[in-house]
Structures are given as structure tokens and as C-alpha cells.
Amino acid sequence: MGEDHSITIAPVYLHHRQCVDILKMVEPLVLVHGGAGDIPESAVEGKLKGVRVSVKRGYEVLASGGSVVDAVQAAVQIMEDLPGFNAGKNLHL
């Protein structure tokens, strides 16, 4: 005879439902890492501006109903096109 899973599924369903309700109240959050290492003082403002533009674009995608993957892609594309970042196509491994 098979094991009855209905008892264990119900609490998981309720927990999932509670999570969905909580997530409806949460604003999207976008974090962008602009790089590591020593940044010359002359490049700091450009790096900060690039990170801000990248975050803003990713947030716009999420806020308009786009997927997380679409938001990440949009944010990385911004950084790919800016000098001073080695994201995506400019990546150095």
C-alpha cells in the first residue's frame, strides 16, 4: 500500500499560500556588483553612475512585470555597454 501524503501536503500548501501573500507586499530589490579591486579615484563617479543606471534598468523590468531573468539580463547589458565594467561580453576570466 502507498503512503498517504495528504497530511504532509496540506501544511506545505498553507505555508506556500502564506509566502505568496507576503510576497505580494514586497517591493522588488535589485543588487548590482560593480566590481572589485582598487578603483582609481578618477573612476569612482563613473562606476557609481554605471551601477545606478544598471540597478534602475533592472528595477524597471521587475516593476513592469518582467521576470527575474529578464531583469538580470537588462542590468548586465547596461554594464556591458559602459566603459570600466567587465560584465558579460567584456568579462575577463
mmCIF file as gemmi writes it, N, C-alpha and C atoms, coordinates in Angstrom:
data_model
loop_
_atom_site.group_PDB
_atom_site.id
_atom_site.type_symbol
_atom_site.label_atom_id
_atom_site.label_alt_id
_atom_site.label_comp_id
_atom_site.label_asym_id
_atom_site.label_entity_id
_atom_site.label_seq_id
_atom_site.pdbx_PDB_ins_code
_atom_site.Cartn_x
_atom_site.Cartn_y
_atom_site.Cartn_z
_atom_site.occupancy
_atom_site.B_iso_or_equiv
_atom_site.pdbx_formal_charge
_atom_site.auth_seq_id
_atom_site.auth_asym_id
_atom_site.pdbx_PDB_model_num
ATOM 1 N N . MET Axp A 1 ? 0.837 -1.189 0 1 0 ? 1 A 1
ATOM 2 C CA . MET Axp A 1 ? 0 0 0 1 0 ? 1 A 1
ATOM 3 C C . MET Axp A 1 ? 0.876 1.245 0 1 0 ? 1 A 1
ATOM 4 N N . GLY Axp A 2 ? 0.421 2.252 -0.712 1 0 ? 2 A 1
ATOM 5 C CA . GLY Axp A 2 ? 1.174 3.501 -0.759 1 0 ? 2 A 1
ATOM 6 C C . GLY Axp A 2 ? 0.963 4.333 0.496 1 0 ? 2 A 1
ATOM 7 N N . GLU Axp A 3 ? 1.917 5.154 0.767 1 0 ? 3 A 1
ATOM 8 C CA . GLU Axp A 3 ? 1.854 6.033 1.933 1 0 ? 3 A 1
ATOM 9 C C . GLU Axp A 3 ? 0.909 7.197 1.637 1 0 ? 3 A 1
ATOM 10 N N . ASP Axp A 4 ? 0.122 7.607 2.624 1 0 ? 4 A 1
ATOM 11 C CA . ASP Axp A 4 ? -0.811 8.726 2.471 1 0 ? 4 A 1
ATOM 12 C C . ASP Axp A 4 ? -0.05 10.034 2.714 1 0 ? 4 A 1
ATOM 13 N N . HIS Axp A 5 ? 0.128 10.839 1.664 1 0 ? 5 A 1
ATOM 14 C CA . HIS Axp A 5 ? 0.883 12.092 1.769 1 0 ? 5 A 1
ATOM 15 C C . HIS Axp A 5 ? -0.015 13.303 2.015 1 0 ? 5 A 1
ATOM 16 N N . SER Axp A 6 ? -1.321 13.114 2.087 1 0 ? 6 A 1
ATOM 17 C CA . SER Axp A 6 ? -2.216 14.258 2.218 1 0 ? 6 A 1
ATOM 18 C C . SER Axp A 6 ? -1.968 15.043 3.5 1 0 ? 6 A 1
ATOM 19 N N . ILE Axp A 7 ? -1.537 14.38 4.545 1 0 ? 7 A 1
ATOM 20 C CA . ILE Axp A 7 ? -1.286 15.073 5.813 1 0 ? 7 A 1
ATOM 21 C C . ILE Axp A 7 ? -0.068 15.982 5.69 1 0 ? 7 A 1
ATOM 22 N N . THR Axp A 8 ? 0.962 15.546 4.984 1 0 ? 8 A 1
ATOM 23 C CA . THR Axp A 8 ? 2.16 16.374 4.849 1 0 ? 8 A 1
ATOM 24 C C . THR Axp A 8 ? 2.017 17.441 3.775 1 0 ? 8 A 1
ATOM 25 N N . ILE Axp A 9 ? 1.166 17.22 2.795 1 0 ? 9 A 1
ATOM 26 C CA . ILE Axp A 9 ? 0.995 18.197 1.727 1 0 ? 9 A 1
ATOM 27 C C . ILE Axp A 9 ? 0.211 19.413 2.205 1 0 ? 9 A 1
ATOM 28 N N . ALA Axp A 10 ? -0.794 19.235 3.019 1 0 ? 10 A 1
ATOM 29 C CA . ALA Axp A 10 ? -1.63 20.353 3.47 1 0 ? 10 A 1
ATOM 30 C C . ALA Axp A 10 ? -0.823 21.45 4.162 1 0 ? 10 A 1
ATOM 31 N N . PRO Axp A 11 ? 0.048 21.134 5.136 1 0 ? 11 A 1
ATOM 32 C CA . PRO Axp A 11 ? 0.824 22.208 5.763 1 0 ? 11 A 1
ATOM 33 C C . PRO Axp A 11 ? 1.745 22.92 4.772 1 0 ? 11 A 1
ATOM 34 N N . VAL Axp A 12 ? 2.301 22.188 3.817 1 0 ? 12 A 1
ATOM 35 C CA . VAL Axp A 12 ? 3.162 22.809 2.817 1 0 ? 12 A 1
ATOM 36 C C . VAL Axp A 12 ? 2.346 23.77 1.964 1 0 ? 12 A 1
ATOM 37 N N . TYR Axp A 13 ? 1.14 23.372 1.589 1 0 ? 13 A 1
ATOM 38 C CA . TYR Axp A 13 ? 0.277 24.235 0.79 1 0 ? 13 A 1
ATOM 39 C C . TYR Axp A 13 ? -0.055 25.506 1.557 1 0 ? 13 A 1
ATOM 40 N N . LEU Axp A 14 ? -0.406 25.366 2.811 1 0 ? 14 A 1
ATOM 41 C CA . LEU Axp A 14 ? -0.722 26.547 3.614 1 0 ? 14 A 1
ATOM 42 C C . LEU Axp A 14 ? 0.49 27.447 3.741 1 0 ? 14 A 1
ATOM 43 N N . HIS Axp A 15 ? 1.653 26.843 3.944 1 0 ? 15 A 1
ATOM 44 C CA . HIS Axp A 15 ? 2.868 27.64 4.058 1 0 ? 15 A 1
ATOM 45 C C . HIS Axp A 15 ? 3.137 28.377 2.747 1 0 ? 15 A 1
ATOM 46 N N . HIS Axp A 16 ? 2.987 27.693 1.627 1 0 ? 16 A 1
ATOM 47 C CA . HIS Axp A 16 ? 3.194 28.318 0.322 1 0 ? 16 A 1
ATOM 48 C C . HIS Axp A 16 ? 2.226 29.483 0.136 1 0 ? 16 A 1
ATOM 49 N N . ARG Axp A 17 ? 0.991 29.274 0.51 1 0 ? 17 A 1
ATOM 50 C CA . ARG Axp A 17 ? -0.028 30.325 0.379 1 0 ? 17 A 1
ATOM 51 C C . ARG Axp A 17 ? 0.342 31.546 1.21 1 0 ? 17 A 1
ATOM 52 N N . GLN Axp A 18 ? 0.835 31.323 2.42 1 0 ? 18 A 1
ATOM 53 C CA . GLN Axp A 18 ? 1.259 32.431 3.272 1 0 ? 18 A 1
ATOM 54 C C . GLN Axp A 18 ? 2.43 33.174 2.637 1 0 ? 18 A 1
ATOM 55 N N . CYS Axp A 19 ? 3.363 32.439 2.056 1 0 ? 19 A 1
ATOM 56 C CA . CYS Axp A 19 ? 4.508 33.064 1.392 1 0 ? 19 A 1
ATOM 57 C C . CYS Axp A 19 ? 4.052 33.918 0.214 1 0 ? 19 A 1
ATOM 58 N N . VAL Axp A 20 ? 3.11 33.416 -0.557 1 0 ? 20 A 1
ATOM 59 C CA . VAL Axp A 20 ? 2.597 34.168 -1.697 1 0 ? 20 A 1
ATOM 60 C C . VAL Axp A 20 ? 1.966 35.468 -1.219 1 0 ? 20 A 1
ATOM 61 N N . ASP Axp A 21 ? 1.188 35.419 -0.148 1 0 ? 21 A 1
ATOM 62 C CA . ASP Axp A 21 ? 0.561 36.626 0.391 1 0 ? 21 A 1
ATOM 63 C C . ASP Axp A 21 ? 1.607 37.635 0.852 1 0 ? 21 A 1
ATOM 64 N N . ILE Axp A 22 ? 2.65 37.158 1.492 1 0 ? 22 A 1
ATOM 65 C CA . ILE Axp A 22 ? 3.714 38.046 1.967 1 0 ? 22 A 1
ATOM 66 C C . ILE Axp A 22 ? 4.462 38.654 0.782 1 0 ? 22 A 1
ATOM 67 N N . LEU Axp A 23 ? 4.757 37.848 -0.231 1 0 ? 23 A 1
ATOM 68 C CA . LEU Axp A 23 ? 5.495 38.346 -1.385 1 0 ? 23 A 1
ATOM 69 C C . LEU Axp A 23 ? 4.734 39.423 -2.146 1 0 ? 23 A 1
ATOM 70 N N . LYS Axp A 24 ? 3.421 39.406 -2.076 1 0 ? 24 A 1
ATOM 71 C CA . LYS Axp A 24 ? 2.627 40.441 -2.737 1 0 ? 24 A 1
ATOM 72 C C . LYS Axp A 24 ? 2.862 41.81 -2.107 1 0 ? 24 A 1
ATOM 73 N N . MET Axp A 25 ? 3.351 41.838 -0.872 1 0 ? 25 A 1
ATOM 74 C CA . MET Axp A 25 ? 3.584 43.096 -0.169 1 0 ? 25 A 1
ATOM 75 C C . MET Axp A 25 ? 5.024 43.586 -0.31 1 0 ? 25 A 1
ATOM 76 N N . VAL Axp A 26 ? 5.879 42.814 -0.944 1 0 ? 26 A 1
ATOM 77 C CA . VAL Axp A 26 ? 7.3 43.134 -1.024 1 0 ? 26 A 1
ATOM 78 C C . VAL Axp A 26 ? 7.603 43.854 -2.331 1 0 ? 26 A 1
ATOM 79 N N . GLU Axp A 27 ? 8.394 44.909 -2.244 1 0 ? 27 A 1
ATOM 80 C CA . GLU Axp A 27 ? 8.851 45.62 -3.433 1 0 ? 27 A 1
ATOM 81 C C . GLU Axp A 27 ? 10.026 44.864 -4.046 1 0 ? 27 A 1
ATOM 82 N N . PRO Axp A 28 ? 10.183 44.933 -5.363 1 0 ? 28 A 1
ATOM 83 C CA . PRO Axp A 28 ? 11.351 44.298 -5.976 1 0 ? 28 A 1
ATOM 84 C C . PRO Axp A 28 ? 12.647 44.924 -5.456 1 0 ? 28 A 1
ATOM 85 N N . LEU Axp A 29 ? 13.688 44.131 -5.422 1 0 ? 29 A 1
ATOM 86 C CA . LEU Axp A 29 ? 15 44.589 -4.981 1 0 ? 29 A 1
ATOM 87 C C . LEU Axp A 29 ? 16.021 44.15 -6.012 1 0 ? 29 A 1
ATOM 88 N N . VAL Axp A 30 ? 16.851 45.076 -6.433 1 0 ? 30 A 1
ATOM 89 C CA . VAL Axp A 30 ? 17.901 44.766 -7.395 1 0 ? 30 A 1
ATOM 90 C C . VAL Axp A 30 ? 19.235 45.156 -6.776 1 0 ? 30 A 1
ATOM 91 N N . LEU Axp A 31 ? 20.173 44.215 -6.774 1 0 ? 31 A 1
ATOM 92 C CA . LEU Axp A 31 ? 21.533 44.465 -6.296 1 0 ? 31 A 1
ATOM 93 C C . LEU Axp A 31 ? 22.492 44.248 -7.452 1 0 ? 31 A 1
ATOM 94 N N . VAL Axp A 32 ? 23.397 45.171 -7.634 1 0 ? 32 A 1
ATOM 95 C CA . VAL Axp A 32 ? 24.385 45.064 -8.704 1 0 ? 32 A 1
ATOM 96 C C . VAL Axp A 32 ? 25.767 45.194 -8.086 1 0 ? 32 A 1
ATOM 97 N N . HIS Axp A 33 ? 26.657 44.304 -8.477 1 0 ? 33 A 1
ATOM 98 C CA . HIS Axp A 33 ? 28.049 44.362 -8.015 1 0 ? 33 A 1
ATOM 99 C C . HIS Axp A 33 ? 28.864 44.998 -9.129 1 0 ? 33 A 1
ATOM 100 N N . GLY Axp A 34 ? 29.461 46.125 -8.84 1 0 ? 34 A 1
ATOM 101 C CA . GLY Axp A 34 ? 30.186 46.875 -9.862 1 0 ? 34 A 1
ATOM 102 C C . GLY Axp A 34 ? 31.635 46.493 -10.035 1 0 ? 34 A 1
ATOM 103 N N . GLY Axp A 35 ? 32.08 45.474 -9.343 1 0 ? 35 A 1
ATOM 104 C CA . GLY Axp A 35 ? 33.468 45.053 -9.497 1 0 ? 35 A 1
ATOM 105 C C . GLY Axp A 35 ? 34.208 45.074 -8.18 1 0 ? 35 A 1
ATOM 106 N N . ALA Axp A 36 ? 35.424 44.6 -8.235 1 0 ? 36 A 1
ATOM 107 C CA . ALA Axp A 36 ? 36.257 44.534 -7.036 1 0 ? 36 A 1
ATOM 108 C C . ALA Axp A 36 ? 37.652 45.036 -7.382 1 0 ? 36 A 1
ATOM 109 N N . GLY Axp A 37 ? 38.435 45.214 -6.362 1 0 ? 37 A 1
ATOM 110 C CA . GLY Axp A 37 ? 39.806 45.662 -6.586 1 0 ? 37 A 1
ATOM 111 C C . GLY Axp A 37 ? 39.938 47.152 -6.356 1 0 ? 37 A 1
ATOM 112 N N . ASP Axp A 38 ? 41.115 47.64 -6.651 1 0 ? 38 A 1
ATOM 113 C CA . ASP Axp A 38 ? 41.388 49.07 -6.48 1 0 ? 38 A 1
ATOM 114 C C . ASP Axp A 38 ? 40.768 49.854 -7.626 1 0 ? 38 A 1
ATOM 115 N N . ILE Axp A 39 ? 39.966 50.84 -7.273 1 0 ? 39 A 1
ATOM 116 C CA . ILE Axp A 39 ? 39.345 51.702 -8.27 1 0 ? 39 A 1
ATOM 117 C C . ILE Axp A 39 ? 39.998 53.068 -8.143 1 0 ? 39 A 1
ATOM 118 N N . PRO Axp A 40 ? 40.611 53.554 -9.204 1 0 ? 40 A 1
ATOM 119 C CA . PRO Axp A 40 ? 41.223 54.882 -9.129 1 0 ? 40 A 1
ATOM 120 C C . PRO Axp A 40 ? 40.166 55.937 -8.803 1 0 ? 40 A 1
ATOM 121 N N . GLU Axp A 41 ? 40.551 56.918 -8.041 1 0 ? 41 A 1
ATOM 122 C CA . GLU Axp A 41 ? 39.619 57.987 -7.642 1 0 ? 41 A 1
ATOM 123 C C . GLU Axp A 41 ? 38.929 58.599 -8.862 1 0 ? 41 A 1
ATOM 124 N N . SER Axp A 42 ? 39.646 58.703 -9.954 1 0 ? 42 A 1
ATOM 125 C CA . SER Axp A 42 ? 39.08 59.305 -11.166 1 0 ? 42 A 1
ATOM 126 C C . SER Axp A 42 ? 37.973 58.447 -11.793 1 0 ? 42 A 1
ATOM 127 N N . ALA Axp A 43 ? 37.891 57.173 -11.418 1 0 ? 43 A 1
ATOM 128 C CA . ALA Axp A 43 ? 36.89 56.273 -11.997 1 0 ? 43 A 1
ATOM 129 C C . ALA Axp A 43 ? 35.7 56.025 -11.08 1 0 ? 43 A 1
ATOM 130 N N . VAL Axp A 44 ? 35.77 56.483 -9.838 1 0 ? 44 A 1
ATOM 131 C CA . VAL Axp A 44 ? 34.721 56.177 -8.855 1 0 ? 44 A 1
ATOM 132 C C . VAL Axp A 44 ? 33.361 56.708 -9.295 1 0 ? 44 A 1
ATOM 133 N N . GLU Axp A 45 ? 33.296 57.957 -9.705 1 0 ? 45 A 1
ATOM 134 C CA . GLU Axp A 45 ? 31.998 58.54 -10.08 1 0 ? 45 A 1
ATOM 135 C C . GLU Axp A 45 ? 31.376 57.801 -11.261 1 0 ? 45 A 1
ATOM 136 N N . GLY Axp A 46 ? 32.185 57.436 -12.239 1 0 ? 46 A 1
ATOM 137 C CA . GLY Axp A 46 ? 31.681 56.679 -13.386 1 0 ? 46 A 1
ATOM 138 C C . GLY Axp A 46 ? 31.166 55.308 -12.987 1 0 ? 46 A 1
ATOM 139 N N . LYS Axp A 47 ? 31.883 54.649 -12.074 1 0 ? 47 A 1
ATOM 140 C CA . LYS Axp A 47 ? 31.436 53.338 -11.581 1 0 ? 47 A 1
ATOM 141 C C . LYS Axp A 47 ? 30.102 53.466 -10.859 1 0 ? 47 A 1
ATOM 142 N N . LEU Axp A 48 ? 30 54.459 -9.976 1 0 ? 48 A 1
ATOM 143 C CA . LEU Axp A 48 ? 28.751 54.649 -9.226 1 0 ? 48 A 1
ATOM 144 C C . LEU Axp A 48 ? 27.587 54.957 -10.166 1 0 ? 48 A 1
ATOM 145 N N . LYS Axp A 49 ? 27.831 55.808 -11.15 1 0 ? 49 A 1
ATOM 146 C CA . LYS Axp A 49 ? 26.778 56.135 -12.115 1 0 ? 49 A 1
ATOM 147 C C . LYS Axp A 49 ? 26.356 54.882 -12.881 1 0 ? 49 A 1
ATOM 148 N N . GLY Axp A 50 ? 27.316 54.081 -13.31 1 0 ? 50 A 1
ATOM 149 C CA . GLY Axp A 50 ? 27.007 52.854 -14.041 1 0 ? 50 A 1
ATOM 150 C C . GLY Axp A 50 ? 26.183 51.879 -13.223 1 0 ? 50 A 1
ATOM 151 N N . VAL Axp A 51 ? 26.543 51.726 -11.957 1 0 ? 51 A 1
ATOM 152 C CA . VAL Axp A 51 ? 25.79 50.828 -11.073 1 0 ? 51 A 1
ATOM 153 C C . VAL Axp A 51 ? 24.371 51.347 -10.887 1 0 ? 51 A 1
ATOM 154 N N . ARG Axp A 52 ? 24.234 52.654 -10.709 1 0 ? 52 A 1
ATOM 155 C CA . ARG Axp A 52 ? 22.889 53.236 -10.529 1 0 ? 52 A 1
ATOM 156 C C . ARG Axp A 52 ? 22.016 53.016 -11.767 1 0 ? 52 A 1
ATOM 157 N N . VAL Axp A 53 ? 22.574 53.252 -12.934 1 0 ? 53 A 1
ATOM 158 C CA . VAL Axp A 53 ? 21.819 53.065 -14.179 1 0 ? 53 A 1
ATOM 159 C C . VAL Axp A 53 ? 21.432 51.596 -14.346 1 0 ? 53 A 1
ATOM 160 N N . SER Axp A 54 ? 22.357 50.708 -14.042 1 0 ? 54 A 1
ATOM 161 C CA . SER Axp A 54 ? 22.102 49.271 -14.155 1 0 ? 54 A 1
ATOM 162 C C . SER Axp A 54 ? 20.995 48.824 -13.202 1 0 ? 54 A 1
ATOM 163 N N . VAL Axp A 55 ? 21.069 49.273 -11.958 1 0 ? 55 A 1
ATOM 164 C CA . VAL Axp A 55 ? 20.038 48.936 -10.964 1 0 ? 55 A 1
ATOM 165 C C . VAL Axp A 55 ? 18.682 49.477 -11.402 1 0 ? 55 A 1
ATOM 166 N N . LYS Axp A 56 ? 18.672 50.722 -11.868 1 0 ? 56 A 1
ATOM 167 C CA . LYS Axp A 56 ? 17.409 51.332 -12.29 1 0 ? 56 A 1
ATOM 168 C C . LYS Axp A 56 ? 16.772 50.532 -13.426 1 0 ? 56 A 1
ATOM 169 N N . ARG Axp A 57 ? 17.583 50.11 -14.384 1 0 ? 57 A 1
ATOM 170 C CA . ARG Axp A 57 ? 17.034 49.347 -15.515 1 0 ? 57 A 1
ATOM 171 C C . ARG Axp A 57 ? 16.487 47.997 -15.062 1 0 ? 57 A 1
ATOM 172 N N . GLY Axp A 58 ? 17.223 47.3 -14.21 1 0 ? 58 A 1
ATOM 173 C CA . GLY Axp A 58 ? 16.738 46.024 -13.687 1 0 ? 58 A 1
ATOM 174 C C . GLY Axp A 58 ? 15.444 46.188 -12.914 1 0 ? 58 A 1
ATOM 175 N N . TYR Axp A 59 ? 15.362 47.239 -12.11 1 0 ? 59 A 1
ATOM 176 C CA . TYR Axp A 59 ? 14.154 47.504 -11.323 1 0 ? 59 A 1
ATOM 177 C C . TYR Axp A 59 ? 12.969 47.804 -12.244 1 0 ? 59 A 1
ATOM 178 N N . GLU Axp A 60 ? 13.206 48.592 -13.289 1 0 ? 60 A 1
ATOM 179 C CA . GLU Axp A 60 ? 12.124 48.91 -14.227 1 0 ? 60 A 1
ATOM 180 C C . GLU Axp A 60 ? 11.536 47.642 -14.843 1 0 ? 60 A 1
ATOM 181 N N . VAL Axp A 61 ? 12.401 46.696 -15.173 1 0 ? 61 A 1
ATOM 182 C CA . VAL Axp A 61 ? 11.928 45.435 -15.755 1 0 ? 61 A 1
ATOM 183 C C . VAL Axp A 61 ? 11.052 44.688 -14.754 1 0 ? 61 A 1
ATOM 184 N N . LEU Axp A 62 ? 11.515 44.584 -13.506 1 0 ? 62 A 1
ATOM 185 C CA . LEU Axp A 62 ? 10.72 43.888 -12.482 1 0 ? 62 A 1
ATOM 186 C C . LEU Axp A 62 ? 9.402 44.61 -12.206 1 0 ? 62 A 1
ATOM 187 N N . ALA Axp A 63 ? 9.467 45.929 -12.079 1 0 ? 63 A 1
ATOM 188 C CA . ALA Axp A 63 ? 8.27 46.707 -11.745 1 0 ? 63 A 1
ATOM 189 C C . ALA Axp A 63 ? 7.215 46.636 -12.846 1 0 ? 63 A 1
ATOM 190 N N . SER Axp A 64 ? 7.655 46.398 -14.081 1 0 ? 64 A 1
ATOM 191 C CA . SER Axp A 64 ? 6.692 46.309 -15.183 1 0 ? 64 A 1
ATOM 192 C C . SER Axp A 64 ? 6.222 44.876 -15.425 1 0 ? 64 A 1
ATOM 193 N N . GLY Axp A 65 ? 6.574 43.964 -14.507 1 0 ? 65 A 1
ATOM 194 C CA . GLY Axp A 65 ? 6.094 42.591 -14.599 1 0 ? 65 A 1
ATOM 195 C C . GLY Axp A 65 ? 7.049 41.622 -15.271 1 0 ? 65 A 1
ATOM 196 N N . GLY Axp A 66 ? 8.252 42.083 -15.601 1 0 ? 66 A 1
ATOM 197 C CA . GLY Axp A 66 ? 9.234 41.197 -16.22 1 0 ? 66 A 1
ATOM 198 C C . GLY Axp A 66 ? 9.755 40.164 -15.234 1 0 ? 66 A 1
ATOM 199 N N . SER Axp A 67 ? 10.37 39.138 -15.763 1 0 ? 67 A 1
ATOM 200 C CA . SER Axp A 67 ? 10.91 38.075 -14.916 1 0 ? 67 A 1
ATOM 201 C C . SER Axp A 67 ? 12.239 38.497 -14.302 1 0 ? 67 A 1
ATOM 202 N N . VAL Axp A 68 ? 12.665 37.746 -13.312 1 0 ? 68 A 1
ATOM 203 C CA . VAL Axp A 68 ? 13.957 37.995 -12.678 1 0 ? 68 A 1
ATOM 204 C C . VAL Axp A 68 ? 15.077 37.831 -13.705 1 0 ? 68 A 1
ATOM 205 N N . VAL Axp A 69 ? 14.967 36.831 -14.546 1 0 ? 69 A 1
ATOM 206 C CA . VAL Axp A 69 ? 15.991 36.603 -15.574 1 0 ? 69 A 1
ATOM 207 C C . VAL Axp A 69 ? 16.056 37.796 -16.526 1 0 ? 69 A 1
ATOM 208 N N . ASP Axp A 70 ? 14.898 38.322 -16.928 1 0 ? 70 A 1
ATOM 209 C CA . ASP Axp A 70 ? 14.872 39.494 -17.804 1 0 ? 70 A 1
ATOM 210 C C . ASP Axp A 70 ? 15.508 40.702 -17.119 1 0 ? 70 A 1
ATOM 211 N N . ALA Axp A 71 ? 15.254 40.869 -15.83 1 0 ? 71 A 1
ATOM 212 C CA . ALA Axp A 71 ? 15.818 41.993 -15.079 1 0 ? 71 A 1
ATOM 213 C C . ALA Axp A 71 ? 17.333 41.884 -14.984 1 0 ? 71 A 1
ATOM 214 N N . VAL Axp A 72 ? 17.827 40.689 -14.709 1 0 ? 72 A 1
ATOM 215 C CA . VAL Axp A 72 ? 19.281 40.482 -14.633 1 0 ? 72 A 1
ATOM 216 C C . VAL Axp A 72 ? 19.917 40.749 -15.991 1 0 ? 72 A 1
ATOM 217 N N . GLN Axp A 73 ? 19.308 40.237 -17.032 1 0 ? 73 A 1
ATOM 218 C CA . GLN Axp A 73 ? 19.846 40.445 -18.378 1 0 ? 73 A 1
ATOM 219 C C . GLN Axp A 73 ? 19.898 41.934 -18.717 1 0 ? 73 A 1
ATOM 220 N N . ALA Axp A 74 ? 18.844 42.665 -18.402 1 0 ? 74 A 1
ATOM 221 C CA . ALA Axp A 74 ? 18.806 44.098 -18.689 1 0 ? 74 A 1
ATOM 222 C C . ALA Axp A 74 ? 19.879 44.847 -17.906 1 0 ? 74 A 1
ATOM 223 N N . ALA Axp A 75 ? 20.052 44.495 -16.639 1 0 ? 75 A 1
ATOM 224 C CA . ALA Axp A 75 ? 21.06 45.154 -15.805 1 0 ? 75 A 1
ATOM 225 C C . ALA Axp A 75 ? 22.468 44.858 -16.316 1 0 ? 75 A 1
ATOM 226 N N . VAL Axp A 76 ? 22.731 43.621 -16.683 1 0 ? 76 A 1
ATOM 227 C CA . VAL Axp A 76 ? 24.061 43.25 -17.187 1 0 ? 76 A 1
ATOM 228 C C . VAL Axp A 76 ? 24.325 43.915 -18.537 1 0 ? 76 A 1
ATOM 229 N N . GLN Axp A 77 ? 23.311 44.001 -19.382 1 0 ? 77 A 1
ATOM 230 C CA . GLN Axp A 77 ? 23.501 44.645 -20.687 1 0 ? 77 A 1
ATOM 231 C C . GLN Axp A 77 ? 23.925 46.1 -20.531 1 0 ? 77 A 1
ATOM 232 N N . ILE Axp A 78 ? 23.359 46.786 -19.549 1 0 ? 78 A 1
ATOM 233 C CA . ILE Axp A 78 ? 23.773 48.164 -19.282 1 0 ? 78 A 1
ATOM 234 C C . ILE Axp A 78 ? 25.259 48.192 -18.953 1 0 ? 78 A 1
ATOM 235 N N . MET Axp A 79 ? 25.687 47.306 -18.058 1 0 ? 79 A 1
ATOM 236 C CA . MET Axp A 79 ? 27.088 47.297 -17.634 1 0 ? 79 A 1
ATOM 237 C C . MET Axp A 79 ? 28.017 46.845 -18.762 1 0 ? 79 A 1
ATOM 238 N N . GLU Axp A 80 ? 27.531 45.978 -19.651 1 0 ? 80 A 1
ATOM 239 C CA . GLU Axp A 80 ? 28.343 45.558 -20.8 1 0 ? 80 A 1
ATOM 240 C C . GLU Axp A 80 ? 28.688 46.745 -21.694 1 0 ? 80 A 1
ATOM 241 N N . ASP Axp A 81 ? 27.761 47.67 -21.809 1 0 ? 81 A 1
ATOM 242 C CA . ASP Axp A 81 ? 27.929 48.788 -22.731 1 0 ? 81 A 1
ATOM 243 C C . ASP Axp A 81 ? 28.662 49.981 -22.125 1 0 ? 81 A 1
ATOM 244 N N . LEU Axp A 82 ? 28.96 49.931 -20.842 1 0 ? 82 A 1
ATOM 245 C CA . LEU Axp A 82 ? 29.644 51.041 -20.184 1 0 ? 82 A 1
ATOM 246 C C . LEU Axp A 82 ? 31.132 50.747 -20.029 1 0 ? 82 A 1
ATOM 247 N N . PRO Axp A 83 ? 31.965 51.759 -20.243 1 0 ? 83 A 1
ATOM 248 C CA . PRO Axp A 83 ? 33.398 51.547 -20.024 1 0 ? 83 A 1
ATOM 249 C C . PRO Axp A 83 ? 33.687 51.357 -18.535 1 0 ? 83 A 1
ATOM 250 N N . GLY Axp A 84 ? 34.7 50.594 -18.246 1 0 ? 84 A 1
ATOM 251 C CA . GLY Axp A 84 ? 35.094 50.417 -16.85 1 0 ? 84 A 1
ATOM 252 C C . GLY Axp A 84 ? 34.486 49.213 -16.164 1 0 ? 84 A 1
ATOM 253 N N . PHE Axp A 85 ? 33.582 48.511 -16.845 1 0 ? 85 A 1
ATOM 254 C CA . PHE Axp A 85 ? 32.989 47.3 -16.276 1 0 ? 85 A 1
ATOM 255 C C . PHE Axp A 85 ? 33.397 46.112 -17.139 1 0 ? 85 A 1
ATOM 256 N N . ASN Axp A 86 ? 33.595 44.978 -16.511 1 0 ? 86 A 1
ATOM 257 C CA . ASN Axp A 86 ? 33.928 43.775 -17.283 1 0 ? 86 A 1
ATOM 258 C C . ASN Axp A 86 ? 32.818 42.737 -17.118 1 0 ? 86 A 1
ATOM 259 N N . ALA Axp A 87 ? 31.591 43.196 -17.344 1 0 ? 87 A 1
ATOM 260 C CA . ALA Axp A 87 ? 30.423 42.317 -17.226 1 0 ? 87 A 1
ATOM 261 C C . ALA Axp A 87 ? 30.121 41.691 -18.583 1 0 ? 87 A 1
ATOM 262 N N . GLY Axp A 88 ? 29.636 40.461 -18.554 1 0 ? 88 A 1
ATOM 263 C CA . GLY Axp A 88 ? 29.157 39.802 -19.765 1 0 ? 88 A 1
ATOM 264 C C . GLY Axp A 88 ? 30.182 39.749 -20.877 1 0 ? 88 A 1
ATOM 265 N N . LYS Axp A 89 ? 29.911 40.45 -21.975 1 0 ? 89 A 1
ATOM 266 C CA . LYS Axp A 89 ? 30.782 40.364 -23.153 1 0 ? 89 A 1
ATOM 267 C C . LYS Axp A 89 ? 32.179 40.918 -22.899 1 0 ? 89 A 1
ATOM 268 N N . ASN Axp A 90 ? 32.355 41.749 -21.889 1 0 ? 90 A 1
ATOM 269 C CA . ASN Axp A 90 ? 33.669 42.305 -21.561 1 0 ? 90 A 1
ATOM 270 C C . ASN Axp A 90 ? 34.382 41.526 -20.464 1 0 ? 90 A 1
ATOM 271 N N . LEU Axp A 91 ? 33.828 40.394 -20.095 1 0 ? 91 A 1
ATOM 272 C CA . LEU Axp A 91 ? 34.352 39.61 -18.982 1 0 ? 91 A 1
ATOM 273 C C . LEU Axp A 91 ? 35.757 39.092 -19.268 1 0 ? 91 A 1
ATOM 274 N N . HIS Axp A 92 ? 36.622 39.223 -18.276 1 0 ? 92 A 1
ATOM 275 C CA . HIS Axp A 92 ? 37.992 38.706 -18.362 1 0 ? 92 A 1
ATOM 276 C C . HIS Axp A 92 ? 38.137 37.606 -17.332 1 0 ? 92 A 1
ATOM 277 N N . LEU Axp A 93 ? 38.295 36.383 -17.789 1 0 ? 93 A 1
ATOM 278 C CA . LEU Axp A 93 ? 38.487 35.254 -16.875 1 0 ? 93 A 1
ATOM 279 C C . LEU Axp A 93 ? 39.919 34.81 -16.885 1 0 ? 93 A 1
